[in-house]
mmCIF file with all atom_site columns, C-alpha atoms in Angstrom:
data_model
loop_
_atom_site.group_PDB
_atom_site.id
_atom_site.type_symbol
_atom_site.label_atom_id
_atom_site.label_alt_id
_atom_site.label_comp_id
_atom_site.label_asym_id
_atom_site.label_entity_id
_atom_site.label_seq_id
_atom_site.pdbx_PDB_ins_code
_atom_site.Cartn_x
_atom_site.Cartn_y
_atom_site.Cartn_z
_atom_site.occupancy
_atom_site.B_iso_or_equiv
_atom_site.pdbx_formal_charge
_atom_site.auth_seq_id
_atom_site.auth_comp_id
_atom_site.auth_asym_id
_atom_site.auth_atom_id
_atom_site.pdbx_PDB_model_num
ATOM 1   C CA . UNK A 1 1   ? 74.906 130.172 51.498 1.00 47.00 ? 21  UNK A CA 1
ATOM 2   C CA . UNK A 1 2   ? 73.828 133.147 49.160 1.00 58.00 ? 22  UNK A CA 1
ATOM 3   C CA . UNK A 1 3   ? 73.184 130.785 46.319 1.00 68.00 ? 23  UNK A CA 1
ATOM 4   C CA . UNK A 1 4   ? 70.725 129.182 46.789 1.00 72.00 ? 24  UNK A CA 1
ATOM 5   C CA . UNK A 1 5   ? 68.663 128.049 49.805 1.00 80.00 ? 25  UNK A CA 1
ATOM 6   C CA . UNK A 1 6   ? 70.371 125.451 51.590 1.00 83.00 ? 26  UNK A CA 1
ATOM 7   C CA . UNK A 1 7   ? 68.703 125.598 55.165 1.00 91.00 ? 27  UNK A CA 1
ATOM 8   C CA . UNK A 1 8   ? 66.618 122.505 53.983 1.00 93.00 ? 28  UNK A CA 1
ATOM 9   C CA . UNK A 1 9   ? 69.172 120.625 52.634 1.00 93.00 ? 29  UNK A CA 1
ATOM 10  C CA . UNK A 1 10  ? 71.370 120.886 56.328 1.00 94.00 ? 30  UNK A CA 1
ATOM 11  C CA . UNK A 1 11  ? 68.595 120.253 58.137 1.00 96.00 ? 31  UNK A CA 1
ATOM 12  C CA . UNK A 1 12  ? 67.775 116.809 55.848 1.00 97.00 ? 32  UNK A CA 1
ATOM 13  C CA . UNK A 1 13  ? 71.349 116.145 56.314 1.00 96.00 ? 33  UNK A CA 1
ATOM 14  C CA . UNK A 1 14  ? 70.922 116.912 60.220 1.00 97.00 ? 34  UNK A CA 1
ATOM 15  C CA . UNK A 1 15  ? 67.693 115.111 60.768 1.00 97.00 ? 35  UNK A CA 1
ATOM 16  C CA . UNK A 1 16  ? 68.684 111.331 58.575 1.00 97.00 ? 36  UNK A CA 1
ATOM 17  C CA . UNK A 1 17  ? 72.846 111.812 60.861 1.00 96.00 ? 37  UNK A CA 1
ATOM 18  C CA . UNK A 1 18  ? 73.177 109.032 62.501 1.00 96.00 ? 38  UNK A CA 1
ATOM 19  C CA . UNK A 1 19  ? 72.873 108.704 66.384 1.00 94.00 ? 39  UNK A CA 1
ATOM 20  C CA . UNK A 1 20  ? 76.261 109.216 68.413 1.00 92.00 ? 40  UNK A CA 1
ATOM 21  C CA . UNK A 1 21  ? 77.139 111.120 64.995 1.00 92.00 ? 41  UNK A CA 1
ATOM 22  C CA . UNK A 1 22  ? 79.710 114.180 65.783 1.00 92.00 ? 42  UNK A CA 1
ATOM 23  C CA . UNK A 1 23  ? 79.124 117.701 63.637 1.00 94.00 ? 43  UNK A CA 1
ATOM 24  C CA . UNK A 1 24  ? 81.497 120.068 63.098 1.00 94.00 ? 44  UNK A CA 1
ATOM 25  C CA . UNK A 1 25  ? 80.036 123.465 61.810 1.00 95.00 ? 45  UNK A CA 1
ATOM 26  C CA . UNK A 1 26  ? 82.083 126.512 60.865 1.00 93.00 ? 46  UNK A CA 1
ATOM 27  C CA . UNK A 1 27  ? 81.309 130.033 59.413 1.00 88.00 ? 47  UNK A CA 1
ATOM 28  C CA . UNK A 1 28  ? 82.814 133.116 58.239 1.00 76.00 ? 48  UNK A CA 1
ATOM 29  C CA . UNK A 1 29  ? 81.280 136.119 56.778 1.00 75.00 ? 49  UNK A CA 1
ATOM 30  C CA . UNK A 1 30  ? 77.702 135.568 56.553 1.00 79.00 ? 50  UNK A CA 1
ATOM 31  C CA . UNK A 1 31  ? 76.446 132.496 58.083 1.00 82.00 ? 51  UNK A CA 1
ATOM 32  C CA . UNK A 1 32  ? 72.791 134.467 59.277 1.00 83.00 ? 52  UNK A CA 1
ATOM 33  C CA . UNK A 1 33  ? 71.475 135.067 56.613 1.00 84.00 ? 53  UNK A CA 1
ATOM 34  C CA . UNK A 1 34  ? 69.736 132.689 54.690 1.00 87.00 ? 54  UNK A CA 1
ATOM 35  C CA . UNK A 1 35  ? 69.937 130.236 57.422 1.00 91.00 ? 55  UNK A CA 1
ATOM 36  C CA . UNK A 1 36  ? 65.917 129.564 58.643 1.00 94.00 ? 56  UNK A CA 1
ATOM 37  C CA . UNK A 1 37  ? 64.174 129.242 61.886 1.00 95.00 ? 57  UNK A CA 1
ATOM 38  C CA . UNK A 1 38  ? 64.191 125.415 61.471 1.00 97.00 ? 58  UNK A CA 1
ATOM 39  C CA . UNK A 1 39  ? 67.259 125.032 60.155 1.00 96.00 ? 59  UNK A CA 1
ATOM 40  C CA . UNK A 1 40  ? 68.559 126.521 63.834 1.00 96.00 ? 60  UNK A CA 1
ATOM 41  C CA . UNK A 1 41  ? 66.383 124.421 65.728 1.00 97.00 ? 61  UNK A CA 1
ATOM 42  C CA . UNK A 1 42  ? 68.094 121.935 64.702 1.00 97.00 ? 62  UNK A CA 1
ATOM 43  C CA . UNK A 1 43  ? 71.376 123.395 65.263 1.00 97.00 ? 63  UNK A CA 1
ATOM 44  C CA . UNK A 1 44  ? 70.300 123.436 69.301 1.00 97.00 ? 64  UNK A CA 1
ATOM 45  C CA . UNK A 1 45  ? 69.225 119.378 69.156 1.00 96.00 ? 65  UNK A CA 1
ATOM 46  C CA . UNK A 1 46  ? 72.654 118.596 68.365 1.00 96.00 ? 66  UNK A CA 1
ATOM 47  C CA . UNK A 1 47  ? 73.810 121.045 71.837 1.00 94.00 ? 67  UNK A CA 1
ATOM 48  C CA . UNK A 1 48  ? 74.528 124.525 70.285 1.00 96.00 ? 68  UNK A CA 1
ATOM 49  C CA . UNK A 1 49  ? 73.190 127.113 71.940 1.00 95.00 ? 69  UNK A CA 1
ATOM 50  C CA . UNK A 1 50  ? 75.053 129.799 70.269 1.00 96.00 ? 70  UNK A CA 1
ATOM 51  C CA . UNK A 1 51  ? 73.257 129.077 66.807 1.00 96.00 ? 71  UNK A CA 1
ATOM 52  C CA . UNK A 1 52  ? 70.506 131.636 67.606 1.00 95.00 ? 72  UNK A CA 1
ATOM 53  C CA . UNK A 1 53  ? 73.585 134.643 67.499 1.00 94.00 ? 73  UNK A CA 1
ATOM 54  C CA . UNK A 1 54  ? 75.349 134.414 64.736 1.00 91.00 ? 74  UNK A CA 1
ATOM 55  C CA . UNK A 1 55  ? 75.213 138.073 62.735 1.00 87.00 ? 75  UNK A CA 1
ATOM 56  C CA . UNK A 1 56  ? 76.431 139.130 59.970 1.00 84.00 ? 76  UNK A CA 1
ATOM 57  C CA . UNK A 1 57  ? 80.335 138.375 59.473 1.00 83.00 ? 77  UNK A CA 1
ATOM 58  C CA . UNK A 1 58  ? 80.035 136.737 62.710 1.00 86.00 ? 78  UNK A CA 1
ATOM 59  C CA . UNK A 1 59  ? 82.619 133.966 62.783 1.00 88.00 ? 79  UNK A CA 1
ATOM 60  C CA . UNK A 1 60  ? 81.290 131.396 64.757 1.00 94.00 ? 80  UNK A CA 1
ATOM 61  C CA . UNK A 1 61  ? 82.534 127.653 65.371 1.00 95.00 ? 81  UNK A CA 1
ATOM 62  C CA . UNK A 1 62  ? 80.710 124.520 67.386 1.00 96.00 ? 82  UNK A CA 1
ATOM 63  C CA . UNK A 1 63  ? 81.560 120.530 67.502 1.00 95.00 ? 83  UNK A CA 1
ATOM 64  C CA . UNK A 1 64  ? 78.342 118.380 68.611 1.00 93.00 ? 84  UNK A CA 1
ATOM 65  C CA . UNK A 1 65  ? 76.980 115.700 67.579 1.00 93.00 ? 85  UNK A CA 1
ATOM 66  C CA . UNK A 1 66  ? 73.159 114.157 67.622 1.00 94.00 ? 86  UNK A CA 1
ATOM 67  C CA . UNK A 1 67  ? 72.279 112.227 70.828 1.00 92.00 ? 87  UNK A CA 1
ATOM 68  C CA . UNK A 1 68  ? 76.129 112.939 72.391 1.00 88.00 ? 88  UNK A CA 1
ATOM 69  C CA . UNK A 1 69  ? 77.270 114.285 75.748 1.00 84.00 ? 89  UNK A CA 1
ATOM 70  C CA . UNK A 1 70  ? 80.440 116.477 75.642 1.00 84.00 ? 90  UNK A CA 1
ATOM 71  C CA . UNK A 1 71  ? 82.138 116.978 78.892 1.00 82.00 ? 91  UNK A CA 1
ATOM 72  C CA . UNK A 1 72  ? 81.120 120.085 80.991 1.00 81.00 ? 92  UNK A CA 1
ATOM 73  C CA . UNK A 1 73  ? 84.931 121.325 80.883 1.00 82.00 ? 93  UNK A CA 1
ATOM 74  C CA . UNK A 1 74  ? 85.130 120.893 77.099 1.00 84.00 ? 94  UNK A CA 1
ATOM 75  C CA . UNK A 1 75  ? 83.903 124.513 75.590 1.00 86.00 ? 95  UNK A CA 1
ATOM 76  C CA . UNK A 1 76  ? 82.221 122.992 72.837 1.00 92.00 ? 96  UNK A CA 1
ATOM 77  C CA . UNK A 1 77  ? 81.170 126.727 70.995 1.00 94.00 ? 97  UNK A CA 1
ATOM 78  C CA . UNK A 1 78  ? 82.994 130.209 70.327 1.00 94.00 ? 98  UNK A CA 1
ATOM 79  C CA . UNK A 1 79  ? 81.244 133.217 68.908 1.00 92.00 ? 99  UNK A CA 1
ATOM 80  C CA . UNK A 1 80  ? 82.925 136.236 67.034 1.00 83.00 ? 100 UNK A CA 1
ATOM 81  C CA . UNK A 1 81  ? 80.737 139.290 66.275 1.00 84.00 ? 101 UNK A CA 1
ATOM 82  C CA . UNK A 1 82  ? 82.532 141.392 63.498 1.00 78.00 ? 102 UNK A CA 1
ATOM 83  C CA . UNK A 1 83  ? 83.365 144.717 65.335 1.00 78.00 ? 103 UNK A CA 1
ATOM 84  C CA . UNK A 1 84  ? 84.471 147.574 63.535 1.00 77.00 ? 104 UNK A CA 1
ATOM 85  C CA . UNK A 1 85  ? 87.185 148.842 66.775 1.00 80.00 ? 105 UNK A CA 1
ATOM 86  C CA . UNK A 1 86  ? 88.244 144.889 67.006 1.00 77.00 ? 106 UNK A CA 1
ATOM 87  C CA . UNK A 1 87  ? 88.159 143.489 62.997 1.00 79.00 ? 107 UNK A CA 1
ATOM 88  C CA . UNK A 1 88  ? 91.512 142.784 62.320 1.00 76.00 ? 108 UNK A CA 1
ATOM 89  C CA . UNK A 1 89  ? 91.291 142.568 58.280 1.00 77.00 ? 109 UNK A CA 1
ATOM 90  C CA . UNK A 1 90  ? 90.111 145.681 57.382 1.00 75.00 ? 110 UNK A CA 1
ATOM 91  C CA . UNK A 1 91  ? 86.307 144.705 58.090 1.00 73.00 ? 111 UNK A CA 1
ATOM 92  C CA . UNK A 1 92  ? 87.210 141.317 59.182 1.00 75.00 ? 112 UNK A CA 1
ATOM 93  C CA . UNK A 1 93  ? 86.975 139.454 62.845 1.00 76.00 ? 113 UNK A CA 1
ATOM 94  C CA . UNK A 1 94  ? 89.861 137.237 63.451 1.00 77.00 ? 114 UNK A CA 1
ATOM 95  C CA . UNK A 1 95  ? 89.285 133.638 62.778 1.00 79.00 ? 115 UNK A CA 1
ATOM 96  C CA . UNK A 1 96  ? 88.248 131.945 66.603 1.00 85.00 ? 116 UNK A CA 1
ATOM 97  C CA . UNK A 1 97  ? 88.807 127.788 67.019 1.00 87.00 ? 117 UNK A CA 1
ATOM 98  C CA . UNK A 1 98  ? 88.308 125.117 69.865 1.00 88.00 ? 118 UNK A CA 1
ATOM 99  C CA . UNK A 1 99  ? 90.751 123.649 70.586 1.00 86.00 ? 119 UNK A CA 1
ATOM 100 C CA . UNK A 1 100 ? 90.531 119.696 72.761 1.00 82.00 ? 120 UNK A CA 1
ATOM 101 C CA . UNK A 1 101 ? 90.044 116.072 72.100 1.00 83.00 ? 121 UNK A CA 1
ATOM 102 C CA . UNK A 1 102 ? 86.958 114.174 72.456 1.00 80.00 ? 122 UNK A CA 1
ATOM 103 C CA . UNK A 1 103 ? 87.056 110.683 73.082 1.00 72.00 ? 123 UNK A CA 1
ATOM 104 C CA . UNK A 1 104 ? 85.240 108.102 71.819 1.00 66.00 ? 124 UNK A CA 1
ATOM 105 C CA . UNK A 1 105 ? 83.257 107.336 74.903 1.00 59.00 ? 125 UNK A CA 1
ATOM 106 C CA . UNK A 1 106 ? 81.308 110.317 74.089 1.00 59.00 ? 126 UNK A CA 1
ATOM 107 C CA . UNK A 1 107 ? 79.745 108.967 71.138 1.00 57.00 ? 127 UNK A CA 1
ATOM 108 C CA . UNK A 1 108 ? 78.250 105.613 72.805 1.00 59.00 ? 128 UNK A CA 1
#
């Protein structure tokens, strides 16, 4: 996202997604600096609760969808902030992941 403004394209993509579509998003290094509030609001509509908290060099991963309800016990989002004390890779946070299985019924 460093070259140009991609928030508008992201907002348009999310708004045009078909209902019952899944989306998987992830950042590494910087997904926050140029991400405009309108884009964050659209990501929140997909189910994110942490998108407004991402910061410089934070790792963030999210599984959501348009008009989709994921099981309550499914961990659909994680964030790991950059911290000099804990960073694993010389100033860079470690990778993060979510795992599990989402059945087709979640999208219907």
